[in-house]
Coordinates of C-alpha atoms and ligand atoms in Angstrom, one line a residue:
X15 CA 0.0 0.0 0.0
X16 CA 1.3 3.0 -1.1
X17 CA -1.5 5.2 0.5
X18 CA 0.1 6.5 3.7
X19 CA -1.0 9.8 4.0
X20 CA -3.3 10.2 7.0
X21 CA -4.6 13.7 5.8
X22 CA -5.7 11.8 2.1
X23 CA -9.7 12.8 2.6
X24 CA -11.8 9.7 1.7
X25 CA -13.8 10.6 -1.2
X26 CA -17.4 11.2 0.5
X27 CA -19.1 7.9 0.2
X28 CA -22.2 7.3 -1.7
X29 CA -25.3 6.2 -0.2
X30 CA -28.4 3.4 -1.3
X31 CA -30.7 6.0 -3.6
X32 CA -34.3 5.5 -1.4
X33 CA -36.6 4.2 -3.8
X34 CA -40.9 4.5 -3.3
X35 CA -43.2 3.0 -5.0
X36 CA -46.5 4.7 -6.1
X37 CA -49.5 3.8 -8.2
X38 CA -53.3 3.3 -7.7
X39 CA -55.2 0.8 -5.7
X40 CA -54.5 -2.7 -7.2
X41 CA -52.2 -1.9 -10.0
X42 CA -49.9 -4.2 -8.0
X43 CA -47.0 -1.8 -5.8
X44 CA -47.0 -4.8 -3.1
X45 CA -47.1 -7.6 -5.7
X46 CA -43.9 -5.8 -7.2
X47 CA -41.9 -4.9 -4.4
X48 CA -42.5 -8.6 -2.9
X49 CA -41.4 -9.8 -6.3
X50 CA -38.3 -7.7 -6.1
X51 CA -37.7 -8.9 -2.5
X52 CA -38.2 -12.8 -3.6
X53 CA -36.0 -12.5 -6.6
X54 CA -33.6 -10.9 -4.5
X55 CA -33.7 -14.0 -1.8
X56 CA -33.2 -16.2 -4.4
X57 CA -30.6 -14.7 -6.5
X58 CA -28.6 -13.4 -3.8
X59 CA -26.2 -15.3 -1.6
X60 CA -27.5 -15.8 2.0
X61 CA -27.9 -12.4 3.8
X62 CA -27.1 -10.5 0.4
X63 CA -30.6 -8.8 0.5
X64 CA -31.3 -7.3 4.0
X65 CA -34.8 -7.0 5.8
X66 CA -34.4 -3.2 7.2
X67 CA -36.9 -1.7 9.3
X68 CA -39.6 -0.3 6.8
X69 CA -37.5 -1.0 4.0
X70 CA -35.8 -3.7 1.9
X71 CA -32.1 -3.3 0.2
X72 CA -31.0 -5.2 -2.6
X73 CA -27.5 -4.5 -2.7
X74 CA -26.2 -3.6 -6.5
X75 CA -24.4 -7.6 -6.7
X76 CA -28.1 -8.9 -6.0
X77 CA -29.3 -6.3 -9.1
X78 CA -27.2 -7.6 -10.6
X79 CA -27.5 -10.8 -10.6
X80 CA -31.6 -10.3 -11.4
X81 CA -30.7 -7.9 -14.2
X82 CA -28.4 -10.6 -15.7
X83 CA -26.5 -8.7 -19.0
X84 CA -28.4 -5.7 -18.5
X85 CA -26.5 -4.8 -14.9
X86 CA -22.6 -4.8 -15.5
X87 CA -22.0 -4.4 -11.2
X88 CA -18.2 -2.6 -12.5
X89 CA -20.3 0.5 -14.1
X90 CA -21.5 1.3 -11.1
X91 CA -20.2 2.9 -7.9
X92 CA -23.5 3.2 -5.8
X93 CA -23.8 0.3 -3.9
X94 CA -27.8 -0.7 -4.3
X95 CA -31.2 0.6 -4.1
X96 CA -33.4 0.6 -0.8
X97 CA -37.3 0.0 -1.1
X98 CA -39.1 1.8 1.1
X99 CA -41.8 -1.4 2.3
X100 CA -45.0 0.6 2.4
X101 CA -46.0 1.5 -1.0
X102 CA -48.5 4.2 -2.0
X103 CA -48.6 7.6 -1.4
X104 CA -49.6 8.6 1.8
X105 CA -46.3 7.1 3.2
X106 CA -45.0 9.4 -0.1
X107 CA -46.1 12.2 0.8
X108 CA -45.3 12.0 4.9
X109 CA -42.4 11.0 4.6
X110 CA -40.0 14.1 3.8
X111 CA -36.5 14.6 4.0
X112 CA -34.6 18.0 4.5
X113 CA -34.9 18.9 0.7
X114 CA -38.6 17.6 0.4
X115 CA -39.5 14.0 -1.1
X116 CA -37.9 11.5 1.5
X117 CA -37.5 8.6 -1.5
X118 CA -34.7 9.5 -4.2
X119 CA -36.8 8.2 -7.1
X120 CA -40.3 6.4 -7.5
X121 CA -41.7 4.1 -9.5
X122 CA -45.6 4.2 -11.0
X123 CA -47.4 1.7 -11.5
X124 CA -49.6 1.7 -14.0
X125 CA -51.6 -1.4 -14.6
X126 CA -51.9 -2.1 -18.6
X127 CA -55.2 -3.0 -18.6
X128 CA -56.8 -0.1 -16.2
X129 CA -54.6 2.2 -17.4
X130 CA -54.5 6.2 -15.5
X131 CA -56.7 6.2 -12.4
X132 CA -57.9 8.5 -10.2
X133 CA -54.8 7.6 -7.8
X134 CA -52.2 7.7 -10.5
X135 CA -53.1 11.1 -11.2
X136 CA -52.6 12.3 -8.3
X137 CA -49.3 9.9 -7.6
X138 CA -47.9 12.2 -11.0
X139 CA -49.0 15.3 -9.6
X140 CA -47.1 14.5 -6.4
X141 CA -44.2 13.3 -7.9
X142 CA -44.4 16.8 -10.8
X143 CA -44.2 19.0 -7.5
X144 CA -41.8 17.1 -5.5
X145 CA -39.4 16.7 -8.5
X146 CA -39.1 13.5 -7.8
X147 CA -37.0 11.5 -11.0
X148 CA -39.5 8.8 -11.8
X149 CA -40.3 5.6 -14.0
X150 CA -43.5 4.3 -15.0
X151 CA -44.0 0.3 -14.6
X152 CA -46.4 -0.5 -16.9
X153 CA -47.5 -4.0 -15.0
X154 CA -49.8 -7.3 -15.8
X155 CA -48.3 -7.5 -19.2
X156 CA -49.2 -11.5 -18.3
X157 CA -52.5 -10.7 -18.5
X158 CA -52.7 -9.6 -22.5
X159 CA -55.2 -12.1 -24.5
X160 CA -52.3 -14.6 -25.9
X161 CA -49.5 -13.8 -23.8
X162 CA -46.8 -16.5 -23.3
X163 CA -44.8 -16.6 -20.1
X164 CA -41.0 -16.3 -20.2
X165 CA -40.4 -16.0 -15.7
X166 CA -37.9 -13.2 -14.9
X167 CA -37.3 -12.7 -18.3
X168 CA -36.3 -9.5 -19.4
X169 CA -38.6 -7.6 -22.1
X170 CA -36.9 -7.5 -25.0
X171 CA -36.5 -11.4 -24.9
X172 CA -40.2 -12.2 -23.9
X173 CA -41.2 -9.3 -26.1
X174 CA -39.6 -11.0 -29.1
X175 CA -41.6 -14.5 -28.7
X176 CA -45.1 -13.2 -28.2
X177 CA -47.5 -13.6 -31.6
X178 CA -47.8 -10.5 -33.6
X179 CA -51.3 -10.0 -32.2
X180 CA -49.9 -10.2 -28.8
X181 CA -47.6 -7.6 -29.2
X182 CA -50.3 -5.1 -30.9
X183 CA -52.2 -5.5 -28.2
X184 CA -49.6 -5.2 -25.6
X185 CA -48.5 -2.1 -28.1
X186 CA -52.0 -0.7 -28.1
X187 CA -51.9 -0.8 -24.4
X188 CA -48.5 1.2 -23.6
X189 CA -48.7 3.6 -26.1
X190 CA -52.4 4.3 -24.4
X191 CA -50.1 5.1 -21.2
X192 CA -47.3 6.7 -23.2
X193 CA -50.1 9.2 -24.2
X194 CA -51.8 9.6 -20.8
X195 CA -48.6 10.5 -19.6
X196 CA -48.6 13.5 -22.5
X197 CA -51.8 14.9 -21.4
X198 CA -50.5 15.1 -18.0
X199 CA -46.9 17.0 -19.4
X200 CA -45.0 14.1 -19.1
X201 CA -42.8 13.4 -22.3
X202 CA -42.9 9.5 -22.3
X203 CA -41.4 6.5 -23.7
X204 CA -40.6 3.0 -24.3
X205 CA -37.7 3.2 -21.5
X206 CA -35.3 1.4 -24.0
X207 CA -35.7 4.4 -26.7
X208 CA -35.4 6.8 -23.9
X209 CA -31.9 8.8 -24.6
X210 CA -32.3 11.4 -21.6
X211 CA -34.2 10.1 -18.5
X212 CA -34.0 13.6 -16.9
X213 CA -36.4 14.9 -20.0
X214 CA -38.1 11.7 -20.4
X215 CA -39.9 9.2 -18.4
X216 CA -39.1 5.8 -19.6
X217 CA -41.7 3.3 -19.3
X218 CA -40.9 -0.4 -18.7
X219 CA -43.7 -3.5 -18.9
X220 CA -43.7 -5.6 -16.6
X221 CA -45.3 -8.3 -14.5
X222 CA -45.1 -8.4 -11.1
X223 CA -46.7 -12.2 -10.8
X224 CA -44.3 -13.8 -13.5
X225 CA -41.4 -11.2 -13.2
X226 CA -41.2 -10.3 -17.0
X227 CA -39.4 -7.1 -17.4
X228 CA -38.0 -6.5 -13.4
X229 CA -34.6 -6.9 -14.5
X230 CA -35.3 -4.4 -17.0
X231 CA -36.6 -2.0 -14.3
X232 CA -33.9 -2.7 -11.6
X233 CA -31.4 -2.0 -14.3
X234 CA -33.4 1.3 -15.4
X235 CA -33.6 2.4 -11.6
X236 CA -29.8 1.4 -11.0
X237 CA -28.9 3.4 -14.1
X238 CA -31.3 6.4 -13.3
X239 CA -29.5 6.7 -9.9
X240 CA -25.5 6.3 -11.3
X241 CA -26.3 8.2 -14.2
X242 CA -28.4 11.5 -12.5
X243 CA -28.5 11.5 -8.6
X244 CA -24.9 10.4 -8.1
X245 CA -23.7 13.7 -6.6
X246 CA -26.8 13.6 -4.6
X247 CA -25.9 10.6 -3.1
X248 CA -22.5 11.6 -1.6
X249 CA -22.9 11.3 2.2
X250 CA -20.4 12.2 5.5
X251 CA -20.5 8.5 6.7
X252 CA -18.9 9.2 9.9
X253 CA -21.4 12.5 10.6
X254 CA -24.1 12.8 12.7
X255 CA -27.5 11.0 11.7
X256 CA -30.3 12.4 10.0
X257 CA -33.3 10.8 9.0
X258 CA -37.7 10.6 9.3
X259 CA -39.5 8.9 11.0
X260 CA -42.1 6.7 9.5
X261 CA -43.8 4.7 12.0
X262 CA -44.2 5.3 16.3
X263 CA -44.8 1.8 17.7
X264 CA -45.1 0.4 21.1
X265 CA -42.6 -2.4 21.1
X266 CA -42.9 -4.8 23.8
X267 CA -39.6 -4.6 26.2
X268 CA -39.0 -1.2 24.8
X269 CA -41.7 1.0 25.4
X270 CA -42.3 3.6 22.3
X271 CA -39.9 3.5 19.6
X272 CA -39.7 5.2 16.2
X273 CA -39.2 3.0 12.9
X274 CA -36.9 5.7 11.2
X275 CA -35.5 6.1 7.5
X276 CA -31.5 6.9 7.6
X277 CA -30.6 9.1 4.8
X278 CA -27.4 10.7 6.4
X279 CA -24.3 10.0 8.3
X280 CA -24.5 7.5 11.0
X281 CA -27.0 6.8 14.4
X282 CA -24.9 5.1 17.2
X283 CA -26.3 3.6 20.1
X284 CA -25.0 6.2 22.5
X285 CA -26.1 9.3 20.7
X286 CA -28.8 12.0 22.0
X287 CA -30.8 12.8 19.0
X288 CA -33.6 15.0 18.6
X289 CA -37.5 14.2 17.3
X290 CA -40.0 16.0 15.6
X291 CA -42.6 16.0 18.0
X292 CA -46.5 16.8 18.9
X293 CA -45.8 19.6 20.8
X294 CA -42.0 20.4 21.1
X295 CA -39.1 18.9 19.6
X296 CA -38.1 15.7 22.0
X297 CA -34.4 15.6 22.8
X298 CA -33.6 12.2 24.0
X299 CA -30.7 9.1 24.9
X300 CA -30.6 6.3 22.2
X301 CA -31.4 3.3 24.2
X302 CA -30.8 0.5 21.4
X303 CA -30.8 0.5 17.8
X304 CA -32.4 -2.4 16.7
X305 CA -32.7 -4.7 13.2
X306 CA -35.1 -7.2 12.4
X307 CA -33.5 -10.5 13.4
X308 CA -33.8 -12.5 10.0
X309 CA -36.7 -14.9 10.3
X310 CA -34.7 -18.3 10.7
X311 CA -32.9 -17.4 13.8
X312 CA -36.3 -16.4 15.5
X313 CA -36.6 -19.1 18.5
X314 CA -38.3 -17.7 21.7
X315 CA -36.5 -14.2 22.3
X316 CA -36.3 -10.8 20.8
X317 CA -37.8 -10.3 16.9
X318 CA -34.7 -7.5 16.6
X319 CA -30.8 -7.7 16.7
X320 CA -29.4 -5.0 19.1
X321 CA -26.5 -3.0 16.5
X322 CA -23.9 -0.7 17.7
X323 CA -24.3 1.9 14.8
X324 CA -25.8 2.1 11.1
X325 CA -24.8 3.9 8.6
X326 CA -27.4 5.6 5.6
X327 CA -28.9 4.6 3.9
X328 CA -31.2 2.2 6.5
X329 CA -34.6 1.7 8.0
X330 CA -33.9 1.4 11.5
X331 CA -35.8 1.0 15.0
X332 CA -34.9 3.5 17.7
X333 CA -35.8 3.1 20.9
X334 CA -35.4 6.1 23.4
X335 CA -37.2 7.1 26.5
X336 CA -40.2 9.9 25.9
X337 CA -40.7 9.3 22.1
X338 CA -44.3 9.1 22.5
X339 CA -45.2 12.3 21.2
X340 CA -43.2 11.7 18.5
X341 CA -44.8 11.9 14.7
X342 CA -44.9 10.0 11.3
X343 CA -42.6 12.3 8.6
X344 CA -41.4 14.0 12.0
X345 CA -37.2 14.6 11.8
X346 CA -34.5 12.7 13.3
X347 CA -31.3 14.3 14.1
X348 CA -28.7 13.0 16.1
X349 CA -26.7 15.9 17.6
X350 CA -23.3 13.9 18.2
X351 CA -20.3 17.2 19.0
X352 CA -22.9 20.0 18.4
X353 CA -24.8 22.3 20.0
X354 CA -28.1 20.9 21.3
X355 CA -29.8 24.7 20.9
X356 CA -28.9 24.3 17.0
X357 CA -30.2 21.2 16.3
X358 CA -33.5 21.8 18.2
X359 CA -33.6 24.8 15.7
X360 CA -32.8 22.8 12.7
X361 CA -35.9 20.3 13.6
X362 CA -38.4 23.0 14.0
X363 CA -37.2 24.6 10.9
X364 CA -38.0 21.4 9.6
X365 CA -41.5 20.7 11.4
X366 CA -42.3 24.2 9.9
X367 CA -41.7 23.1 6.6
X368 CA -43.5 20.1 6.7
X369 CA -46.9 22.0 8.6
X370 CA -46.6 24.4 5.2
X371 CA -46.3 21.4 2.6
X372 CA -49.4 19.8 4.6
X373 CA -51.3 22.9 4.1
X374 CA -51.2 23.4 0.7
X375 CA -52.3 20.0 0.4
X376 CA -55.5 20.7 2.1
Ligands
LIG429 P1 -51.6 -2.7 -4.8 O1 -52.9 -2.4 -4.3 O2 -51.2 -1.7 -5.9 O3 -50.5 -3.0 -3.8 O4 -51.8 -4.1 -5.7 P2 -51.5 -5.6 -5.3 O5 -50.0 -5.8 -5.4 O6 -52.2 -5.9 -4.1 O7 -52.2 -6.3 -6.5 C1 -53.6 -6.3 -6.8 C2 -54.0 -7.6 -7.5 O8 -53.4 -7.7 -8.8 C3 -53.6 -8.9 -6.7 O9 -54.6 -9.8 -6.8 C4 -52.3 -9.3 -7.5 O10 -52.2 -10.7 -7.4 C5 -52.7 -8.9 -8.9 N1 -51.4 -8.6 -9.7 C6 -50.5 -7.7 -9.3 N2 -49.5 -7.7 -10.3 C7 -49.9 -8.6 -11.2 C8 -49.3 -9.0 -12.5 O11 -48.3 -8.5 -12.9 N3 -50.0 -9.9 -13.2 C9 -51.2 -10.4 -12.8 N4 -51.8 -11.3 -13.6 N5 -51.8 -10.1 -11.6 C10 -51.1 -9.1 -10.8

C-alpha cells in the first residue's frame, strides 16, 4: 500500500438512492416490491438482500445478478437501491427529508389494462411537484389475450416471442399510457428508446406475478440513480444522523420506539438525537438500535438484533425514552459534537416546513 498519508480525505461515500413505490389501488406496488424482495432471496447469496426496518435493500451484486447482462455491477459505484416497504402515497407524501420527497426516485405503477386512475393522477401530480425522478411500470403484461410466459425474463426477450397480435395488443396498451402521460406533461417512452431520463420518463412493462421485465426495471432504476442523482448521493459517513420517522410503535420490552428512514451519516447507540414532535421537539438518549433478526434465527427471544451503529442509507428501529409524542414524517437528528440549541432549531425549521407542505395540500 502506497496510501500513507493520513490527511488523504476519503472521497465522500455514496449512499443506497431510497426508492418508493407509487401507483393506484391494485395496479400491483406490493405484488412488485414482494417480487423484487423474492428474486432478491433467491438470486442473492444468503444475507445478500437485508430485511431493514420499513424498508428492503437489494444490494447492487443482488441487481445484478436479477438484471443478468443488463447490470454490468463494474459500471457502477452506488452500492444498491433501498425500497421503502410501504408502498403508496400517503407514506409518499409523509415522509420528507430536508430537501422535500424523503424517496430519491419512485416508480408508478400503472396497470396495462386499467390504465391512469384517479390515484395515479394524483401519484404524478405528487411526484411533478416534489421533483421527484421517476419511471413508470407498466404491470400485468401477463394478463394480455395470448400472452406467453417467459419467468424473470427480461422484455426484449419475452417481447420477441409473443405472436404479432400479442404484441399489438400489448403495443396498443403502452402507447395508451405513453399518451396519458402526455396529457399530463409528461414526455414519455418505451424506456429502451429513452436517450435522456431527466427529459423523459421511460416506461418499462412488466409483470409483477411472473417477473417479465424486473430486470429491466432494476437495471433502469440502478442506471437512473449512477447516471443522475450520483452527486446527490454523496454522504459524510462518519457525521451525525439524520433521518424521518415513518412509523411510532409500542414495542414490547421497549416501550415507544420510532421506525426511522437513515438518509445521512451514522445513528450510534449512544447518541442523544432529537425528534419532531406533537408539541416540542423531543431531545432524547438512544437506548438500542435495533434490526429485524432474520426470520430463521427467531426461537423464543427478541424479533430484533441489538446494532452498535448504522450507517445511511437504512430503515432502522430506535428506541429512546419519551418518544411518545413523536410523529410520522417527523425529523431525526442526532446531535453527536454540536450544539443541542442548534439542532433543536434545525428540527423546528424542519416541522415548519412540513406544517406548510401539509397545508397546501389541504
Ligand atoms: P396494490 O394495491 O397496488 O398493492 O396491488 P397488489 O399488489 O395488491 O395487486 C392487486 C391484485 O393484482 C392482486 O390480486 C395481485 O395478485 C394482482 N397482480 C399484481 N401484479 C400482477 C401482474 O403482474 N399480473 C397479474 N396477472 N396479476 C397481478
Amino acid at each position: 500500500m502506497s496510501d500513507t498519508d493520513s490527511d488523504t480525505h476519503d472521497p465522500a461515500a455514496l449512499r443506497t438512492p431510497i426508492v418508493a413505490v407509487l401507483g393506484h389501488v391494485d395496479h400491483g406496488k406490493t405484488s412488485l416490491l414482494d417480487k423484487i424482495r423474492g428474486s432478491a432471496v433467491i438470486e442473492g447469496e444468503a444475507g445478500a438482500i437485508t430485511q431493514h426496518i420499513g424498508a428492503t435493500a437489494v444490494p447492487l451484486e443482488v441487481v445484478s445478478s436479477i438484471a443478468g447482462e443488463l447490470v454490468d455491477p463494474d459500471d457502477f459505484d452506488l452500492p444498491g437501491l433501498l425500497f421503502i416497504d410501504t408502498p403508496g402515497h400517503h407514506s409518499f407524501t409523509t415522509l420528507r427529508s430536508r430537501g422535500g420527497a424523503l424517496a430519491d426516485i419512485a416508480i408508478l405503477v400503472v396497470d396495462v389494462n386499467d390504465g391512469f386512475q384517479p390515484q395515479t393522477l394524483e401519484a404524478l401530480d405528487i411526484l411533478k411537484r416534489s421533483q421527484t425522478p421517476f419511471i413508470v411500470a407498466a404491470n400485468k403484461i401477463d394478463t394480455v389475450p395470448g400472452w406467453n410466459v417467459h419467468e424473470d425474463a427480461p422484455i426484449t426477450q419475452t417481447y420477441e416471442s409473443q405472436s404479432d397480435r400479442t404484441r399489438q395488443r400489448l403495443d396498443e396498451s403502452l402507447y395508451t399510457i405513453i399518451g396519458n402521460l402526455s396529457d399530463q406533461d409528461f414526455s414519455a417512452d418505451l424506456y429502451w428508446r429513452v436517450q435522456n431520463f431527466q427529459r423523459n420518463v421511460g416506461v418499462v412493462p412488466v409483470s409483477a406475478l411472473t417477473g417479465e421485465g424486473v430486470p429491466d426495471l432494476l437495471a433502469v432504476m440502478m442506471g437512473l440513480s449512477q447516471r443522475y442523482m450520483k452527486e446527490e448521493m454523496e454522504i459524510d459517513v462518519a457525521g451525525p444522523g439524520v433521518g424521518t420517522v415513518l412509523e411510532v410503535k409500542e414495542e414490547k420490552g421497549f416501550g415507544t420506539t420510532i421506525d426511522t428512514v437513515l438518509y445521512d451519516g451514522t445513528i450510534r447507540s449512544d447518541d442523544t438525537i432529537v425528534v419532531g414532535g406533537l408539541n416540542d421537539p423531543i431531545v432524547t438518549e438512544v437506548r438500542a438500535l435495533l434490526q429485524p433478526r432474520p426470520l430463521a434465527e427467531i426461537r423464543t427471544e427478541s424479533r430484533f438484533d441489538n446494532v452498535e451503529e448504522v450507517g445511511a442509507a437504512a430503515g432502522i428501529k430506535v428506541a429512546a425514552p419519551d418518544l411518545e409524542d413523536a410523529m410520522a414524517g417527523a425529523p431525526v437528528r442526532v446531535v453527536r459534537d454540536r450544539p443541542l440549541e442548534d439542532v433543536i432549531a434545525e428540527v423546528e425549521s424542519e416541522l415548519a416546513d412540513i406544517a406548510v407542505d401539509t397545508e397546501e395540500e389541504g
